[in-house]
Amino acid sequence: MNRVIYAFMGIEIIILVTILCPSYALAYPMKYKLVTDNENKTIMNVNVVSDDGKCVLTIENGTLVSDRTKKVVQEITITKIENILAESGDMEILAAYKIEPYHATFEPSAKLQIAYDFAYLNVGVKIYDNGWSSVPTNIDIKNNKIFAELNKTGIIALFVKKSKWIDITGYIIANQNTILAIIMVMVIITIVLKIALSKMG
């Protein structure tokens, strides 16, 4: 079962397609149309979603999206990139995406959200333009999401500093409710055992 998404007037239409031959895979580009007014500004919020569903770019109502020649951009796509290398030896790329068309600009900035699989405190977003440059970010450790604002398209990547150790602090913050529950259960078991032993003595 494959999910095909078409965008019409900013509204996503989801169609489920059954493929009879499981060994044959079809790829559908995720193209999101931008509907604009007579000033070439978007007339509604548009959430552009990557093909893996983990990267979302929100272009808000009233945004001017144009290319290098100042021509209005009609559609945006986000595609995950595999096997991309970091230029710094102490950094690791968790995920990378290309937002196309390249070198388009957002006025005002578009909002980026990326979900990832583990809680890191030292994670960040960078964009490539003749070299990697950092983008100011906010991290939601509990929900494993990172937020940033972009003023242009291009290749973006989620970077984390390499470490031989698990990011224990991030893990504890992300799983604090579960850890507290385990501690409470252990405390209760300890109390019950002490009471039982005192009665036996």
CSV table of C-alpha atoms in Angstrom, one decimal:
chain,number,residue,atom,x,y,z
A,1,MET,CA,0.0,0.0,0.0
A,2,ASN,CA,1.5,3.3,-1.1
A,3,ARG,CA,0.3,6.8,-0.2
A,4,VAL,CA,0.1,9.3,-3.0
A,5,ILE,CA,-0.4,13.0,-2.1
A,6,TYR,CA,-1.6,15.6,-4.5
A,7,ALA,CA,-1.8,19.3,-3.6
A,8,PHE,CA,-4.6,21.4,-5.1
A,9,MET,CA,-5.2,25.0,-3.9
A,10,GLY,CA,-3.1,24.2,-0.8
A,11,ILE,CA,-5.3,21.2,0.1
A,12,GLU,CA,-3.7,17.8,0.2
A,13,ILE,CA,-5.6,14.9,-1.4
A,14,ILE,CA,-4.4,11.5,-0.1
A,15,ILE,CA,-4.9,8.5,-2.3
A,16,LEU,CA,-4.0,5.0,-1.2
A,17,VAL,CA,-2.6,2.9,-4.0
A,18,THR,CA,-2.3,-0.9,-3.8
A,19,ILE,CA,0.6,-2.3,-5.9
A,20,LEU,CA,0.0,-5.9,-6.9
A,21,CYS,CA,3.7,-6.7,-7.4
A,22,PRO,CA,5.5,-6.0,-4.1
A,23,SER,CA,8.9,-6.0,-5.7
A,24,TYR,CA,8.1,-3.0,-7.9
A,25,ALA,CA,8.3,0.3,-6.2
A,26,LEU,CA,6.8,3.6,-7.5
A,27,ALA,CA,8.2,7.0,-6.5
A,28,TYR,CA,5.9,10.0,-6.4
A,29,PRO,CA,7.6,13.4,-6.1
A,30,MET,CA,6.0,15.4,-3.3
A,31,LYS,CA,5.3,18.7,-5.0
A,32,TYR,CA,3.5,21.4,-3.1
A,33,LYS,CA,1.8,24.2,-5.1
A,34,LEU,CA,2.1,27.8,-3.8
A,35,VAL,CA,-1.1,29.9,-4.4
A,36,THR,CA,-0.3,33.6,-4.5
A,37,ASP,CA,-2.2,36.9,-4.8
A,38,ASN,CA,-1.7,39.8,-7.2
A,39,GLU,CA,1.3,40.9,-5.1
A,40,ASN,CA,2.9,37.4,-5.5
A,41,LYS,CA,2.5,36.6,-1.8
A,42,THR,CA,1.0,33.3,-0.6
A,43,ILE,CA,-2.6,33.4,0.4
A,44,MET,CA,-2.6,30.5,2.8
A,45,ASN,CA,-0.3,28.5,5.1
A,46,VAL,CA,1.4,25.6,3.3
A,47,ASN,CA,3.1,22.7,5.0
A,48,VAL,CA,5.7,21.2,2.7
A,49,VAL,CA,6.5,17.6,3.9
A,50,SER,CA,9.6,15.6,2.9
A,51,ASP,CA,9.2,12.2,1.2
A,52,ASP,CA,10.1,10.4,4.5
A,53,GLY,CA,7.6,12.5,6.5
A,54,LYS,CA,10.2,13.8,9.1
A,55,CYS,CA,10.9,17.2,7.7
A,56,VAL,CA,8.3,19.9,7.4
A,57,LEU,CA,8.7,23.4,6.0
A,58,THR,CA,5.8,25.8,6.9
A,59,ILE,CA,5.4,28.7,4.5
A,60,GLU,CA,3.0,31.1,6.1
A,61,ASN,CA,0.3,33.2,4.5
A,62,GLY,CA,1.7,36.5,3.1
A,63,THR,CA,5.1,35.0,2.2
A,64,LEU,CA,7.0,36.1,-0.9
A,65,VAL,CA,8.8,33.1,-2.4
A,66,SER,CA,11.1,34.0,-5.3
A,67,ASP,CA,14.1,32.6,-7.2
A,68,ARG,CA,17.4,34.3,-8.0
A,69,THR,CA,15.9,36.2,-10.9
A,70,LYS,CA,13.0,37.5,-8.6
A,71,LYS,CA,10.6,35.2,-10.4
A,72,VAL,CA,7.8,33.8,-8.2
A,73,VAL,CA,8.3,30.2,-7.2
A,74,GLN,CA,5.2,28.1,-8.0
A,75,GLU,CA,6.0,24.9,-6.1
A,76,ILE,CA,8.4,23.5,-3.4
A,77,THR,CA,9.6,20.0,-2.8
A,78,ILE,CA,11.6,18.4,0.0
A,79,THR,CA,13.6,15.1,-0.7
A,80,LYS,CA,15.7,13.2,1.8
A,81,ILE,CA,19.4,12.8,0.8
A,82,GLU,CA,21.3,9.6,1.5
A,83,ASN,CA,25.0,9.2,2.1
A,84,ILE,CA,26.0,12.8,2.5
A,85,LEU,CA,29.3,13.6,4.3
A,86,ALA,CA,30.1,16.2,6.9
A,87,GLU,CA,33.1,18.4,6.2
A,88,SER,CA,34.2,18.3,9.8
A,89,GLY,CA,35.6,15.1,11.3
A,90,ASP,CA,34.0,15.5,14.7
A,91,MET,CA,30.5,16.1,13.3
A,92,GLU,CA,28.0,13.5,12.2
A,93,ILE,CA,25.0,14.1,9.9
A,94,LEU,CA,21.8,12.4,11.3
A,95,ALA,CA,19.7,13.4,8.3
A,96,ALA,CA,19.9,15.6,5.2
A,97,TYR,CA,17.3,17.0,2.8
A,98,LYS,CA,17.3,19.1,-0.4
A,99,ILE,CA,14.6,21.8,-0.6
A,100,GLU,CA,14.0,22.7,-4.2
A,101,PRO,CA,14.1,24.8,-6.3
A,102,TYR,CA,17.6,25.8,-5.0
A,103,HIS,CA,18.4,29.4,-4.1
A,104,ALA,CA,14.7,30.4,-3.6
A,105,THR,CA,14.2,33.0,-0.9
A,106,PHE,CA,11.4,33.4,1.7
A,107,GLU,CA,10.2,36.8,2.9
A,108,PRO,CA,9.5,36.5,5.8
A,109,SER,CA,11.4,33.3,6.8
A,110,ALA,CA,9.8,29.9,6.5
A,111,LYS,CA,9.6,27.7,9.6
A,112,LEU,CA,11.5,24.3,9.5
A,113,GLN,CA,10.7,21.3,11.7
A,114,ILE,CA,12.7,18.1,11.7
A,115,ALA,CA,11.9,14.9,13.7
A,116,TYR,CA,14.7,12.6,14.6
A,117,ASP,CA,15.1,9.2,16.4
A,118,PHE,CA,17.0,10.0,19.6
A,119,ALA,CA,17.3,12.8,22.1
A,120,TYR,CA,20.5,14.8,21.5
A,121,LEU,CA,21.4,18.0,23.3
A,122,ASN,CA,24.2,19.0,20.9
A,123,VAL,CA,22.2,18.7,17.7
A,124,GLY,CA,21.8,21.6,15.2
A,125,VAL,CA,20.7,22.5,11.7
A,126,LYS,CA,23.1,23.7,8.9
A,127,ILE,CA,22.5,24.8,5.4
A,128,TYR,CA,24.9,24.3,2.5
A,129,ASP,CA,25.9,27.2,0.3
A,130,ASN,CA,29.6,26.8,-0.8
A,131,GLY,CA,30.1,25.4,2.7
A,132,TRP,CA,28.0,24.5,5.7
A,133,SER,CA,26.7,27.4,7.8
A,134,SER,CA,24.7,27.0,11.1
A,135,VAL,CA,21.1,28.0,11.4
A,136,PRO,CA,19.7,29.2,14.8
A,137,THR,CA,17.6,26.4,16.2
A,138,ASN,CA,15.4,25.4,19.1
A,139,ILE,CA,15.2,21.9,20.4
A,140,ASP,CA,12.3,20.0,21.8
A,141,ILE,CA,14.2,17.1,23.5
A,142,LYS,CA,11.1,15.4,24.9
A,143,ASN,CA,9.5,15.0,21.5
A,144,ASN,CA,12.8,14.6,19.5
A,145,LYS,CA,12.1,17.6,17.3
A,146,ILE,CA,14.2,20.6,16.2
A,147,PHE,CA,13.0,23.9,14.9
A,148,ALA,CA,14.6,26.6,12.8
A,149,GLU,CA,13.8,29.4,10.4
A,150,LEU,CA,15.0,29.5,6.8
A,151,ASN,CA,15.3,32.5,4.5
A,152,LYS,CA,16.3,30.4,1.5
A,153,THR,CA,16.2,26.9,0.1
A,154,GLY,CA,19.0,24.5,-0.5
A,155,ILE,CA,20.6,21.4,1.2
A,156,ILE,CA,19.9,21.3,4.9
A,157,ALA,CA,21.3,18.8,7.4
A,158,LEU,CA,20.8,17.8,11.0
A,159,PHE,CA,24.3,17.7,12.6
A,160,VAL,CA,25.4,16.2,15.9
A,161,LYS,CA,28.8,16.2,17.5
A,162,LYS,CA,30.4,12.7,17.5
A,163,SER,CA,30.8,11.1,20.9
A,164,LYS,CA,31.8,7.7,22.2
A,165,TRP,CA,29.2,8.1,24.9
A,166,ILE,CA,25.4,8.1,24.7
A,167,ASP,CA,23.9,11.5,25.4
A,168,ILE,CA,22.6,10.5,28.8
A,169,THR,CA,21.3,13.9,29.8
A,170,GLY,CA,19.2,14.1,26.6
A,171,TYR,CA,17.9,10.6,27.1
A,172,ILE,CA,16.9,11.3,30.7
A,173,ILE,CA,15.1,14.5,29.8
A,174,ALA,CA,13.3,12.8,26.9
A,175,ASN,CA,12.2,9.8,29.0
A,176,GLN,CA,11.8,11.4,32.5
A,177,ASN,CA,8.3,10.2,33.0
A,178,THR,CA,9.3,6.5,32.3
A,179,ILE,CA,12.4,6.8,34.5
A,180,LEU,CA,10.4,8.4,37.4
A,181,ALA,CA,7.8,5.6,37.1
A,182,ILE,CA,10.5,2.9,37.3
A,183,ILE,CA,12.1,4.6,40.4
A,184,MET,CA,8.7,4.8,42.1
A,185,VAL,CA,8.1,1.1,41.5
A,186,MET,CA,11.5,0.2,42.8
A,187,VAL,CA,10.8,2.3,46.0
A,188,ILE,CA,7.5,0.6,46.5
A,189,ILE,CA,9.0,-2.9,46.1
A,190,THR,CA,11.8,-2.0,48.6
A,191,ILE,CA,9.3,-0.8,51.2
A,192,VAL,CA,7.1,-3.9,50.8
A,193,LEU,CA,10.2,-6.1,51.1
A,194,LYS,CA,11.3,-4.3,54.3
A,195,ILE,CA,7.9,-4.7,55.8
A,196,ALA,CA,7.7,-8.4,54.9
A,197,LEU,CA,11.2,-9.0,56.4
A,198,SER,CA,10.4,-7.1,59.6
A,199,LYS,CA,7.3,-9.3,60.1
A,200,MET,CA,9.3,-12.4,59.4
A,201,GLY,CA,11.9,-11.4,62.0
